[in-house]
Each structure stands twice: as C-alpha cells, then as structure tokens.
mmCIF file of N, CA and C in Angstrom:
data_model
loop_
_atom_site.group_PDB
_atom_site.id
_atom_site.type_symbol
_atom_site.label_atom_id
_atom_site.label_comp_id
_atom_site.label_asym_id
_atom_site.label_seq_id
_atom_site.Cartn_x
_atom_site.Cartn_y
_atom_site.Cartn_z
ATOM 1 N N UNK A 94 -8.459 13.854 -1.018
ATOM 2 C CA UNK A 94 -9.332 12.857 -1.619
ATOM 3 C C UNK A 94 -10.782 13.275 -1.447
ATOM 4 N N UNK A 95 -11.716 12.977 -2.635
ATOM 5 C CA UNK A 95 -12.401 12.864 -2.003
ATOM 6 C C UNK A 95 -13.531 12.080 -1.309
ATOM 7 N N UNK A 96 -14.707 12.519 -1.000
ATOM 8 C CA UNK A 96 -15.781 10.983 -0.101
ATOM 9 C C UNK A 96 -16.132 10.081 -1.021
ATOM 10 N N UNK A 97 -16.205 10.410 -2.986
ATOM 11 C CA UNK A 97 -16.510 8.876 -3.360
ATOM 12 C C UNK A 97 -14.897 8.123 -3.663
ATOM 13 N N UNK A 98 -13.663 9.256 -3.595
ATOM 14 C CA UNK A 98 -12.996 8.133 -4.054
ATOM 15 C C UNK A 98 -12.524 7.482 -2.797
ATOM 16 N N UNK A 99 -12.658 7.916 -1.210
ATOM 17 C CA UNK A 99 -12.526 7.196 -0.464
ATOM 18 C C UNK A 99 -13.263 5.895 0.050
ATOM 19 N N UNK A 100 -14.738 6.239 -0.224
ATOM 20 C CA UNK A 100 -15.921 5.291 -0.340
ATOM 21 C C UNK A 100 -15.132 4.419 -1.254
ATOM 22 N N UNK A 101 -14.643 4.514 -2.327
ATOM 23 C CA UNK A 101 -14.235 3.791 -3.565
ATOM 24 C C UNK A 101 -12.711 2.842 -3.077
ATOM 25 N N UNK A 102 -12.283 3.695 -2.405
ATOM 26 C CA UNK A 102 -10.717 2.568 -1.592
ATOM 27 C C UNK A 102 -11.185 1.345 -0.358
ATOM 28 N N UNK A 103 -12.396 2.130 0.303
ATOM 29 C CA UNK A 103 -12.456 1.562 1.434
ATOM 30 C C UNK A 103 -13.676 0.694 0.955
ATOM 31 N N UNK A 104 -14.321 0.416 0.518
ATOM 32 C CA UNK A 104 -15.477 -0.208 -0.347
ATOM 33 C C UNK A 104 -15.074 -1.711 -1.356
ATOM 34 N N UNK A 105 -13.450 -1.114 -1.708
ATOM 35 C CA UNK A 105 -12.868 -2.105 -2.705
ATOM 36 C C UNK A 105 -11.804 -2.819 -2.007
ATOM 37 N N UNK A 106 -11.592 -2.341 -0.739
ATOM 38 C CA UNK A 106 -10.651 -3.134 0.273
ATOM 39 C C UNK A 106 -11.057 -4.122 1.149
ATOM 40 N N UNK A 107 -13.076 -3.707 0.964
ATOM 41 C CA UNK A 107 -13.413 -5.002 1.550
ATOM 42 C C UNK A 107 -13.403 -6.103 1.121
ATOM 43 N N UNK A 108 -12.905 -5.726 -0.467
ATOM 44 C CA UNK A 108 -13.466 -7.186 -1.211
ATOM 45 C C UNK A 108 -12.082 -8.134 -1.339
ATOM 46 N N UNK A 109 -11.183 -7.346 -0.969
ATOM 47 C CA UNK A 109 -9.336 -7.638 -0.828
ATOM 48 C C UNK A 109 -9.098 -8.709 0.569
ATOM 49 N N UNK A 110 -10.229 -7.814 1.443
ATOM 50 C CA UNK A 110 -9.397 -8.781 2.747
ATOM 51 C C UNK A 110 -10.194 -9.742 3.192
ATOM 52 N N UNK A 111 -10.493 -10.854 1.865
ATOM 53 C CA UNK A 111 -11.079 -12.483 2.206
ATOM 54 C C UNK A 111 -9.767 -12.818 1.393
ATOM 55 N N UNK A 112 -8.993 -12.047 1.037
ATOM 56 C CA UNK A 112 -8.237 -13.015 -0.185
ATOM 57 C C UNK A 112 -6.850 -11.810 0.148
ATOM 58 N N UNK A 113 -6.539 -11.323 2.154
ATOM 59 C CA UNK A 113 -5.777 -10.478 2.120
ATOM 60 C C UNK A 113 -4.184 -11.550 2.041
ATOM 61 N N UNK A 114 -4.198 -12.557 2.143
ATOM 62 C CA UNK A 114 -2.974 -13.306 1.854
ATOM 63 C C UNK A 114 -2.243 -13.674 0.387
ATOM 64 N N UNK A 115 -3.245 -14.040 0.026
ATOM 65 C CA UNK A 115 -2.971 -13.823 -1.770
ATOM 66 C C UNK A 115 -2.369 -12.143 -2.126
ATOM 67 N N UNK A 116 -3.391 -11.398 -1.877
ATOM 68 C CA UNK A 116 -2.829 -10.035 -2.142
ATOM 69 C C UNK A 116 -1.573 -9.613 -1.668
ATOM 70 N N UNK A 117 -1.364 -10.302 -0.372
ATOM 71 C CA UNK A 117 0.098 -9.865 -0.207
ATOM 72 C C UNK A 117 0.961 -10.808 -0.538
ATOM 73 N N UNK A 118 1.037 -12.098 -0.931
ATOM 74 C CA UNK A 118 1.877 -12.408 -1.533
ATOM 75 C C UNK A 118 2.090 -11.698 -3.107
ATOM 76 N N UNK A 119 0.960 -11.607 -3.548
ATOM 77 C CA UNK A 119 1.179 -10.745 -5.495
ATOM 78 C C UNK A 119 1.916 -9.508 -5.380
ATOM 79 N N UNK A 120 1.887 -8.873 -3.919
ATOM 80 C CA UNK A 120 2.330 -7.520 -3.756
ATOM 81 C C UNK A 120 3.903 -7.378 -3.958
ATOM 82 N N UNK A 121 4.557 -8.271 -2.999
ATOM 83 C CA UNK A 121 5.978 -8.796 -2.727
ATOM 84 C C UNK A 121 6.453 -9.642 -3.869
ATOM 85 N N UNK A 122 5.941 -10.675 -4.828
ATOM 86 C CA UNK A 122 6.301 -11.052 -5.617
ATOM 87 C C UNK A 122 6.133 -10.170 -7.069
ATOM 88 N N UNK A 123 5.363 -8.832 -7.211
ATOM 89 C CA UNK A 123 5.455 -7.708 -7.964
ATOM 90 C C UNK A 123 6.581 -6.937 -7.486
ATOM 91 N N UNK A 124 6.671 -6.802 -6.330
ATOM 92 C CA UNK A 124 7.182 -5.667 -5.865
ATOM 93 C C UNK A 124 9.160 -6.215 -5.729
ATOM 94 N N UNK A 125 9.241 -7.161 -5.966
ATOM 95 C CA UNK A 125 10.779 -7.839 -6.531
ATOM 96 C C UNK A 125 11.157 -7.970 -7.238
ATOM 97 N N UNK A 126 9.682 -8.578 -8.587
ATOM 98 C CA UNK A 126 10.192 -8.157 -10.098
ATOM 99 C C UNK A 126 10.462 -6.774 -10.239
ATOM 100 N N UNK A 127 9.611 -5.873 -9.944
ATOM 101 C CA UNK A 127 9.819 -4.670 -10.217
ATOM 102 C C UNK A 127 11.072 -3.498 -10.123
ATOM 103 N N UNK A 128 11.522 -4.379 -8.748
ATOM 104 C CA UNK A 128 12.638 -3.495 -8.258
ATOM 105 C C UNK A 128 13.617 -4.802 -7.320
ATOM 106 N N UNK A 129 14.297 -5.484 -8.163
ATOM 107 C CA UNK A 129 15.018 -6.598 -7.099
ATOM 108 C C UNK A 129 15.831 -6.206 -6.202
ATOM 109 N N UNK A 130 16.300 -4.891 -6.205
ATOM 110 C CA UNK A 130 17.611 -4.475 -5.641
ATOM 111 C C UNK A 130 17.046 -3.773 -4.251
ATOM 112 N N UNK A 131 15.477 -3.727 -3.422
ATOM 113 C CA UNK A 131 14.835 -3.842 -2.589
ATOM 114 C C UNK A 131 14.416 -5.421 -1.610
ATOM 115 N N UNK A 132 14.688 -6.175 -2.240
ATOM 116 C CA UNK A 132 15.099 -7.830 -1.594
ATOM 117 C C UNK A 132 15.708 -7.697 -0.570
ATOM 118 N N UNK A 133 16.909 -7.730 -0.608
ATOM 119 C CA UNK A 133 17.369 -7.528 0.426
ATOM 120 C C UNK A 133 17.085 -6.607 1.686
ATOM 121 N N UNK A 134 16.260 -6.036 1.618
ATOM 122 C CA UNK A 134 15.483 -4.999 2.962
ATOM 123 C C UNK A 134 14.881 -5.516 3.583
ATOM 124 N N UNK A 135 14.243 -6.521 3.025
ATOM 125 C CA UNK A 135 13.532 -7.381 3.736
ATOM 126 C C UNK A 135 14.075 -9.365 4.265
ATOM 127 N N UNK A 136 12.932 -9.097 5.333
ATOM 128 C CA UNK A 136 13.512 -10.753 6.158
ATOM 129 C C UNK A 136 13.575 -11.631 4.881
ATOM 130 N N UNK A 137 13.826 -13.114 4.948
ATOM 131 C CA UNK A 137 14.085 -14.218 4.040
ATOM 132 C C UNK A 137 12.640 -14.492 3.929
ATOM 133 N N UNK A 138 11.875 -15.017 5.376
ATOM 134 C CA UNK A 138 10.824 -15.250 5.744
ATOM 135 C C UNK A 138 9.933 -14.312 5.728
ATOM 136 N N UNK A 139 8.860 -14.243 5.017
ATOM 137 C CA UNK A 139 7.891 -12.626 4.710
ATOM 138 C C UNK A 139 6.723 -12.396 5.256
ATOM 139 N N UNK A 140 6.158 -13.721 5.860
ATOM 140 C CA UNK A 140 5.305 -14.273 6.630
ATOM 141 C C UNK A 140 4.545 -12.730 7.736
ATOM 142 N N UNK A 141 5.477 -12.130 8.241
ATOM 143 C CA UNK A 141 5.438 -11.390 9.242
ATOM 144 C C UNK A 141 5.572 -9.926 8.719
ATOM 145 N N UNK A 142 6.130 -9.537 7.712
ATOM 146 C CA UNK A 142 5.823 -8.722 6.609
ATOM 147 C C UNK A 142 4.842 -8.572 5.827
ATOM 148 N N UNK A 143 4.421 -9.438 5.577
ATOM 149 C CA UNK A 143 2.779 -9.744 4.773
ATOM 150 C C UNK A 143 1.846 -9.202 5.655
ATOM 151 N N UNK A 144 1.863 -9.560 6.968
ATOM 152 C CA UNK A 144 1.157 -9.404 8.015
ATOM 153 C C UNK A 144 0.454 -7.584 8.137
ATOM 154 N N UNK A 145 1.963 -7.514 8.342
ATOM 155 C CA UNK A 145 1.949 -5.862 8.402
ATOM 156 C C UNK A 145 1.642 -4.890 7.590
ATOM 157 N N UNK A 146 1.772 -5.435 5.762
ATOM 158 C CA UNK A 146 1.358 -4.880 5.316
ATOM 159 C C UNK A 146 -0.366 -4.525 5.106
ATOM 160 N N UNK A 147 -0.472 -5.500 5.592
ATOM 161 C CA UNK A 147 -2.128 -6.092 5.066
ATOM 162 C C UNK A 147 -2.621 -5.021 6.379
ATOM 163 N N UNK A 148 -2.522 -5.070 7.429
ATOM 164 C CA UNK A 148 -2.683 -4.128 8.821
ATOM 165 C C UNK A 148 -2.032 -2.938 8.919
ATOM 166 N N UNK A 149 -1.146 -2.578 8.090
ATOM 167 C CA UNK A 149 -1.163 -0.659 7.757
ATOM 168 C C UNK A 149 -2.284 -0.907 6.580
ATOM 169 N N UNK A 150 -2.644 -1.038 5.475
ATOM 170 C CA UNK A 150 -3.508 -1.134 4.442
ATOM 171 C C UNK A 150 -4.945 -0.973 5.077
ATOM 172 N N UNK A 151 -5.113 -1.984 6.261
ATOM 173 C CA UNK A 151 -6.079 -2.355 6.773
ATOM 174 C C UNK A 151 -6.493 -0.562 7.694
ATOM 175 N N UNK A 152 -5.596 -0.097 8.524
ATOM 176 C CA UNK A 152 -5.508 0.986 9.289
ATOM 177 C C UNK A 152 -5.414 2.364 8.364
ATOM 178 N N UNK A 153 -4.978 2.280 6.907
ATOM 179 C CA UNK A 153 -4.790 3.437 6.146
ATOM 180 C C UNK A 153 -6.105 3.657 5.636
ATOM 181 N N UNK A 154 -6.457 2.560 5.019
ATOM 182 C CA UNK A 154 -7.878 2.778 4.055
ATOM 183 C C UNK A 154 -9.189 2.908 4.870
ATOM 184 N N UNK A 155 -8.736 2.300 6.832
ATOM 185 C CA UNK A 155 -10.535 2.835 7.467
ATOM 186 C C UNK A 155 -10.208 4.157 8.284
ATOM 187 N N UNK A 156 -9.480 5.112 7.790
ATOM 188 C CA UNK A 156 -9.086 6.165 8.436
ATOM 189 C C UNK A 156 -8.976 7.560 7.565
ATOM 190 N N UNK A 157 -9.228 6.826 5.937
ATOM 191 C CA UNK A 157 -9.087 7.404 5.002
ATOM 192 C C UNK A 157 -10.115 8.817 5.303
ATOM 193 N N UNK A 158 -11.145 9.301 5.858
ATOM 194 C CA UNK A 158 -12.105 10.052 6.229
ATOM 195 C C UNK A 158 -11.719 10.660 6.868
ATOM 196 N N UNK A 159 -10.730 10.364 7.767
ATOM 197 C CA UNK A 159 -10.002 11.224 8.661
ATOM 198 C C UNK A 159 -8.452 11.368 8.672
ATOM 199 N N UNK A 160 -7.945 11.611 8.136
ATOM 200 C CA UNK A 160 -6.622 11.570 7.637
ATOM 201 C C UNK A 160 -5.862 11.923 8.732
ATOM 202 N N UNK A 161 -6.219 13.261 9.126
ATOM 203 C CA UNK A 161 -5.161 13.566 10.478
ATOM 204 C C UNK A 161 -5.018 12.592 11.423
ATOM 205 N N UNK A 162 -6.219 11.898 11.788
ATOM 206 C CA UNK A 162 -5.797 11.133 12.983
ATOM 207 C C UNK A 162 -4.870 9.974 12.625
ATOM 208 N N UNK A 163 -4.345 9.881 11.699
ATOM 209 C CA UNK A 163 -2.928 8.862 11.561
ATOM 210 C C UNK A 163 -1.960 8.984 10.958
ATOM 211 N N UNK A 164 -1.953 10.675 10.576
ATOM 212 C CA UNK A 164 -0.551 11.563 10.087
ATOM 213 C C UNK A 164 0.605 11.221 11.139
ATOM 214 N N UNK A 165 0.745 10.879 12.002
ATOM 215 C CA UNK A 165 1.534 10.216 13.410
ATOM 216 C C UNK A 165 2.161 9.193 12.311
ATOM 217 N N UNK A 166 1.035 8.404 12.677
ATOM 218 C CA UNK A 166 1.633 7.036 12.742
ATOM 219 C C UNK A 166 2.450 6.679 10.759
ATOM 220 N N UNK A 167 1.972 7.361 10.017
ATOM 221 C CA UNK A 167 2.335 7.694 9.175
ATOM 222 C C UNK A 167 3.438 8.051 9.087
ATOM 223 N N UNK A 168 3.888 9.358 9.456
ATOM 224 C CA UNK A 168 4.992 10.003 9.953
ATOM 225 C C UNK A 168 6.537 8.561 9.964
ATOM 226 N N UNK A 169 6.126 8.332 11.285
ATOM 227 C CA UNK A 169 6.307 7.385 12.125
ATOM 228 C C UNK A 169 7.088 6.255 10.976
ATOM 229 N N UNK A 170 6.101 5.615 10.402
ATOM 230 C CA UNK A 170 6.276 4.367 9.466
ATOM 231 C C UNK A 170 7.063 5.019 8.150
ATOM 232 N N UNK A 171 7.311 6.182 7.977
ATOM 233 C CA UNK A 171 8.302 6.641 6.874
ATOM 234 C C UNK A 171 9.438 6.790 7.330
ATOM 235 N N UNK A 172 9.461 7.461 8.755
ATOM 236 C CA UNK A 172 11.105 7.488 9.889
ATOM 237 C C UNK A 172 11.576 6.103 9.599
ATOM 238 N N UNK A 173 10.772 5.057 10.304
ATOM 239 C CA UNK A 173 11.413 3.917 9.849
ATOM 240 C C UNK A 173 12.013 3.767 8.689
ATOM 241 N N UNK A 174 11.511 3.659 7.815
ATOM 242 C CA UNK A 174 11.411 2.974 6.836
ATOM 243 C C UNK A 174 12.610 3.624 6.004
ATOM 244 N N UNK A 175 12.532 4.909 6.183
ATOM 245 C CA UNK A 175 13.621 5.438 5.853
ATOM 246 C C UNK A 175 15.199 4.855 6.646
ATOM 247 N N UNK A 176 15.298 4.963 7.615
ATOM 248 C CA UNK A 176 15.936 3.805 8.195
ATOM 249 C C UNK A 176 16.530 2.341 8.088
ATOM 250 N N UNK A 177 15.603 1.557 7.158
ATOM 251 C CA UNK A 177 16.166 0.555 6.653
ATOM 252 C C UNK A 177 16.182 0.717 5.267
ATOM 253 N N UNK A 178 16.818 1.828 4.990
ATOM 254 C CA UNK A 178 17.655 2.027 3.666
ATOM 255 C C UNK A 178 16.488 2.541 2.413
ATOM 256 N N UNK A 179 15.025 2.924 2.844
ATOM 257 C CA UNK A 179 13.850 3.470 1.672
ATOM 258 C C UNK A 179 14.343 4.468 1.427
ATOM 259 N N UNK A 180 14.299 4.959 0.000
ATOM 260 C CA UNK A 180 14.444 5.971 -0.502
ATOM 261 C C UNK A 180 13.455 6.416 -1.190
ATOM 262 N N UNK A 181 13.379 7.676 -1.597
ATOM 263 C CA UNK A 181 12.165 8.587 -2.353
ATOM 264 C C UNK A 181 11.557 7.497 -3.535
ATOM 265 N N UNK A 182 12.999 7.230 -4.389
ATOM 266 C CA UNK A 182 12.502 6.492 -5.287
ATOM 267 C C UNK A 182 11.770 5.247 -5.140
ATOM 268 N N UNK A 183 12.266 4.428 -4.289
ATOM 269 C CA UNK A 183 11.590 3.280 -4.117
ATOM 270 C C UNK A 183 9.984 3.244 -3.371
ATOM 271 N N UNK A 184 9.468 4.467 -3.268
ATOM 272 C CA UNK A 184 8.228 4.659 -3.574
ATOM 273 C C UNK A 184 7.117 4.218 -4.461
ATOM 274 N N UNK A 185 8.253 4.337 -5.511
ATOM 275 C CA UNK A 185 6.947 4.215 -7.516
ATOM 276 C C UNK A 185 7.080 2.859 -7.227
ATOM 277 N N UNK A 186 7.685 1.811 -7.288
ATOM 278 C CA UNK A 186 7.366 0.610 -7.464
ATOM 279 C C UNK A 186 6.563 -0.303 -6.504
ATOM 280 N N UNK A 187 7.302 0.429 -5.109
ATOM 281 C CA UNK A 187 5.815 0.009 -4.244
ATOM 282 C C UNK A 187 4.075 0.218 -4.696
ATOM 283 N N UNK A 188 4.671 1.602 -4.929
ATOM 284 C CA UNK A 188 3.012 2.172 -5.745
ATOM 285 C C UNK A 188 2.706 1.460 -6.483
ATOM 286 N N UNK A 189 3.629 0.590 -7.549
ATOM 287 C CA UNK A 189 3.068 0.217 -9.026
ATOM 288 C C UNK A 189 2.600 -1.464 -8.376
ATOM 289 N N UNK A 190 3.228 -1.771 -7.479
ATOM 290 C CA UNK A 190 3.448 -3.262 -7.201
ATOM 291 C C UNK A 190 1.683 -3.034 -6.182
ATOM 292 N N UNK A 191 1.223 -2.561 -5.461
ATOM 293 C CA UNK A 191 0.298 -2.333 -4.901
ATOM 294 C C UNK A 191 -1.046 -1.806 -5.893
ATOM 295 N N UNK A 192 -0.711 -1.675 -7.291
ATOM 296 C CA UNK A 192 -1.790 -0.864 -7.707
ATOM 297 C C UNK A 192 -1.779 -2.755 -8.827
ATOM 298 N N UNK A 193 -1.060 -3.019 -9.184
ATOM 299 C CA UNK A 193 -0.951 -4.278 -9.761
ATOM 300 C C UNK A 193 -1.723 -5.603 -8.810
ATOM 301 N N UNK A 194 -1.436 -5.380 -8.207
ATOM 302 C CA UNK A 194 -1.540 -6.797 -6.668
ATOM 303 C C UNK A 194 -3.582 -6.510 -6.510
ATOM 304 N N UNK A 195 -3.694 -5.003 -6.606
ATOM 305 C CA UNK A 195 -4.971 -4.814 -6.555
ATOM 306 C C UNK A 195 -6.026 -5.148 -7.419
ATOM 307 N N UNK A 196 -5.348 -5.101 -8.884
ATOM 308 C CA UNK A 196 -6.174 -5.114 -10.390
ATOM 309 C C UNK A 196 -6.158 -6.845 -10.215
ATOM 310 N N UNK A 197 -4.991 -7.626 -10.066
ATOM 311 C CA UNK A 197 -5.083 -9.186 -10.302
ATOM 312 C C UNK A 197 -6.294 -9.494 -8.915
ATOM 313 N N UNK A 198 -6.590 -9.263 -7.871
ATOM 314 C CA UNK A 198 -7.056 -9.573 -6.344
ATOM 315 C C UNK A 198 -8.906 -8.862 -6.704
ATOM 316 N N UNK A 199 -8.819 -7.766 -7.525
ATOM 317 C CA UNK A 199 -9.996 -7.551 -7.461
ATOM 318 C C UNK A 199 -10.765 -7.801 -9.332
ATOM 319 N N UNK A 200 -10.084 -7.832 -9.857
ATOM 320 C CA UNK A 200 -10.418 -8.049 -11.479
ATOM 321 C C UNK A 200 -11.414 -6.741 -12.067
ATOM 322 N N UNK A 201 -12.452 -7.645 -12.540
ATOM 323 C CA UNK A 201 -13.661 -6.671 -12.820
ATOM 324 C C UNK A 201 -14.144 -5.190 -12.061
ATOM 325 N N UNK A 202 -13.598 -5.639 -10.532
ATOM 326 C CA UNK A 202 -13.674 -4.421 -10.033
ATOM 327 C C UNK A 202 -13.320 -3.318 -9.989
ATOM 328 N N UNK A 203 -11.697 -3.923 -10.754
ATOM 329 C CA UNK A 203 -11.118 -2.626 -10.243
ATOM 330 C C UNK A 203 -10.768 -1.221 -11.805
ATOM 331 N N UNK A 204 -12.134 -0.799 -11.442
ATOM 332 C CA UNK A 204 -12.205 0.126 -12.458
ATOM 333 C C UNK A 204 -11.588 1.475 -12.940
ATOM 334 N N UNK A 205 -11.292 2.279 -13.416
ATOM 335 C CA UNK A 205 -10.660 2.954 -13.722
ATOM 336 C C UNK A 205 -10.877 4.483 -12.495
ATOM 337 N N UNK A 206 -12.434 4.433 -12.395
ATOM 338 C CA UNK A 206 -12.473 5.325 -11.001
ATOM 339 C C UNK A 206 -11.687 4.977 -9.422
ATOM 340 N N UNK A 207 -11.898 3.288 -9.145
ATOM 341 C CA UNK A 207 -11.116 2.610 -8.411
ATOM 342 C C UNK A 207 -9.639 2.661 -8.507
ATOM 343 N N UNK A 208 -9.098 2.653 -9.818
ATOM 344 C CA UNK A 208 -7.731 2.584 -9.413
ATOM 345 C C UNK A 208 -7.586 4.345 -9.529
ATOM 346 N N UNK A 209 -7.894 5.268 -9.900
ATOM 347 C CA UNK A 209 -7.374 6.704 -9.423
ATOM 348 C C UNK A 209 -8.067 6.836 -7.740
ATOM 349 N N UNK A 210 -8.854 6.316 -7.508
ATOM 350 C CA UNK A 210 -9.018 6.565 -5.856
ATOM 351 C C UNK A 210 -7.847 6.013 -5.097
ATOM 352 N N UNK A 211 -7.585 4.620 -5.823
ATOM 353 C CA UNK A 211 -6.459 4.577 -4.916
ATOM 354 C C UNK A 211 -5.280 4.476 -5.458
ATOM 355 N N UNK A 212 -4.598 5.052 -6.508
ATOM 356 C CA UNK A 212 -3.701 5.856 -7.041
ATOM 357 C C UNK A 212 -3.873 7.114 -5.973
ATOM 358 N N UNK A 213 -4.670 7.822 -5.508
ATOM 359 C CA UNK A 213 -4.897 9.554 -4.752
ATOM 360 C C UNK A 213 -4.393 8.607 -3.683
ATOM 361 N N UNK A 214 -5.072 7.844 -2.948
ATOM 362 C CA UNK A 214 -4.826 7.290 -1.440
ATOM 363 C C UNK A 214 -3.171 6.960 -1.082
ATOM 364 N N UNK A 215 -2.557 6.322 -2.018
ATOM 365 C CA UNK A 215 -1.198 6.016 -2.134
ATOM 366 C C UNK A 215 -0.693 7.454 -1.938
ATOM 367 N N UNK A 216 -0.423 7.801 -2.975
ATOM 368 C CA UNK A 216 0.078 9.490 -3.480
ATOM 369 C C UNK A 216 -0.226 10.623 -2.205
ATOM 370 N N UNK A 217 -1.144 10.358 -1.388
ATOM 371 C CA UNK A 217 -1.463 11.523 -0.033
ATOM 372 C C UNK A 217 -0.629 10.170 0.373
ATOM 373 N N UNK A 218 -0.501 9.061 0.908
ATOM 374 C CA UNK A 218 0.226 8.449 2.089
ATOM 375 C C UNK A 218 1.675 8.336 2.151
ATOM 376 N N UNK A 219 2.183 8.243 0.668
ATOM 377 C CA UNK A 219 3.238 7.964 0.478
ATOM 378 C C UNK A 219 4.394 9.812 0.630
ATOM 379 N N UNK A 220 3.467 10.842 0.452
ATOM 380 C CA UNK A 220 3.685 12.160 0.479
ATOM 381 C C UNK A 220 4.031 11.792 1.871
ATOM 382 N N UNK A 221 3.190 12.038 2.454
ATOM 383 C CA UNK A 221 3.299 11.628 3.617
ATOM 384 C C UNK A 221 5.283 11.049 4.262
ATOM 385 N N UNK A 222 4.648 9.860 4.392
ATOM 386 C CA UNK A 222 5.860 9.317 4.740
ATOM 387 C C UNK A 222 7.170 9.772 3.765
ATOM 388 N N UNK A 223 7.659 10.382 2.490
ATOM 389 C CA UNK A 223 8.564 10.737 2.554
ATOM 390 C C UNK A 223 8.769 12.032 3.017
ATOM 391 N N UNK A 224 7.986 12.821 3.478
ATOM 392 C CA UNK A 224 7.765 14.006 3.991
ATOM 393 C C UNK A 224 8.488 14.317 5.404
ATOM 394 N N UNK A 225 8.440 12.860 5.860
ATOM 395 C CA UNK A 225 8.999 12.608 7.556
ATOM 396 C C UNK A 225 10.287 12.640 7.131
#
C-alpha cells in the first residue's frame, strides 16, 4: 500500500467509528445476504462478534504503516478462522460485505480513491490470513 492510500483507510475509519455499531451491524446483515450458507459460523447473538470486528478493523487500519508488526496476529486470526470452517472463498463476500457496509456508513466519502485504498488494505490482510 501505499502512504496516501493508507492515510486514505485510516483517515476514513475515523469517520466509521462514531457510527462503529451501525457499521457492524450493515456488515453482518450484508455479509448473510451475500453468502447465507456462512450463518451458521457464527453465534445466534452477534453482539460480541460485532465487537470484534470493529477492534480487528480498529487494530488493522492503525497499524496499516507498519504492517509487520501484526503479520502475527494476522496469521493467528486466519488459523482460527480457518478452524471454524473459513474457506478461501468465503473471503470475496466478506470483502464485498465490508466494502458495502463502508460506502452506506461513509456516503459522500467514500470515493473511488477511498474504496481502492481499502479494497488494497483488505486484499494485503486477507492474503494474509489465507496464507496461514
């Protein structure tokens, strides 16, 4: 990536987390239309899922400058995840459900330089974790 499109993720994520509960509900309710047969991976109650997503998001995008220092934990969160049944594919719809959740949460903002910054940010993280 580079420094404006990270400036450009981490710049447009501030404007996400006054309204990081909304965003994660649009995320999970995209991210079921998109792919229902991922429902079941998750609790009934999402409450605590929401949570987490919003706090890897939160930990991915202020680290974005330094990437290595959370290739770990990265790592890490794809072992899992792979674990409760993720597969390669079910990648794209997370991607699409997260790049959607972003355009409704930020509107006007989220411009066409904005969404390839974080189209790149996804695409290095998600490499990532299926990589583990």
């Amino acid at each position: 990536m580079t420094p404006q499109q990270i400036e450009l993720v981490q710049s447009s994520f501030k404007k996400v987390v006054p309204i990081a509960g909304t965003a994660a509900d649009l995320f999970y309710d995209r991210l079921f239309e998109l792919a229902p047969t991922v429902r079941p991976m998750f609790p009934a109650d999402l409450a605590d899922q929401k949570k987490k997503l919003i706090g890897m998001l939160a930990t991915a995008v202020n680290n974005l400058d330094k990437l290595e220092t959370i290739v770990p934990a990265v790592q890490d969160l794809g072992r899992r995840h792979k674990g409760y049944g993720v597969s390669d594919e079910h990648y794209t719809p997370v991607g699409a459900a997260l790049l959607w959740s972003l355009e409704q949460g930020l509107g006007a903002d989220f411009t066409p330089d904005v969404k390839g910054a974080w189209t790149e940010a996804y695409t290095a993280l998600a490499g990532v974790m299926k990589g583990a």
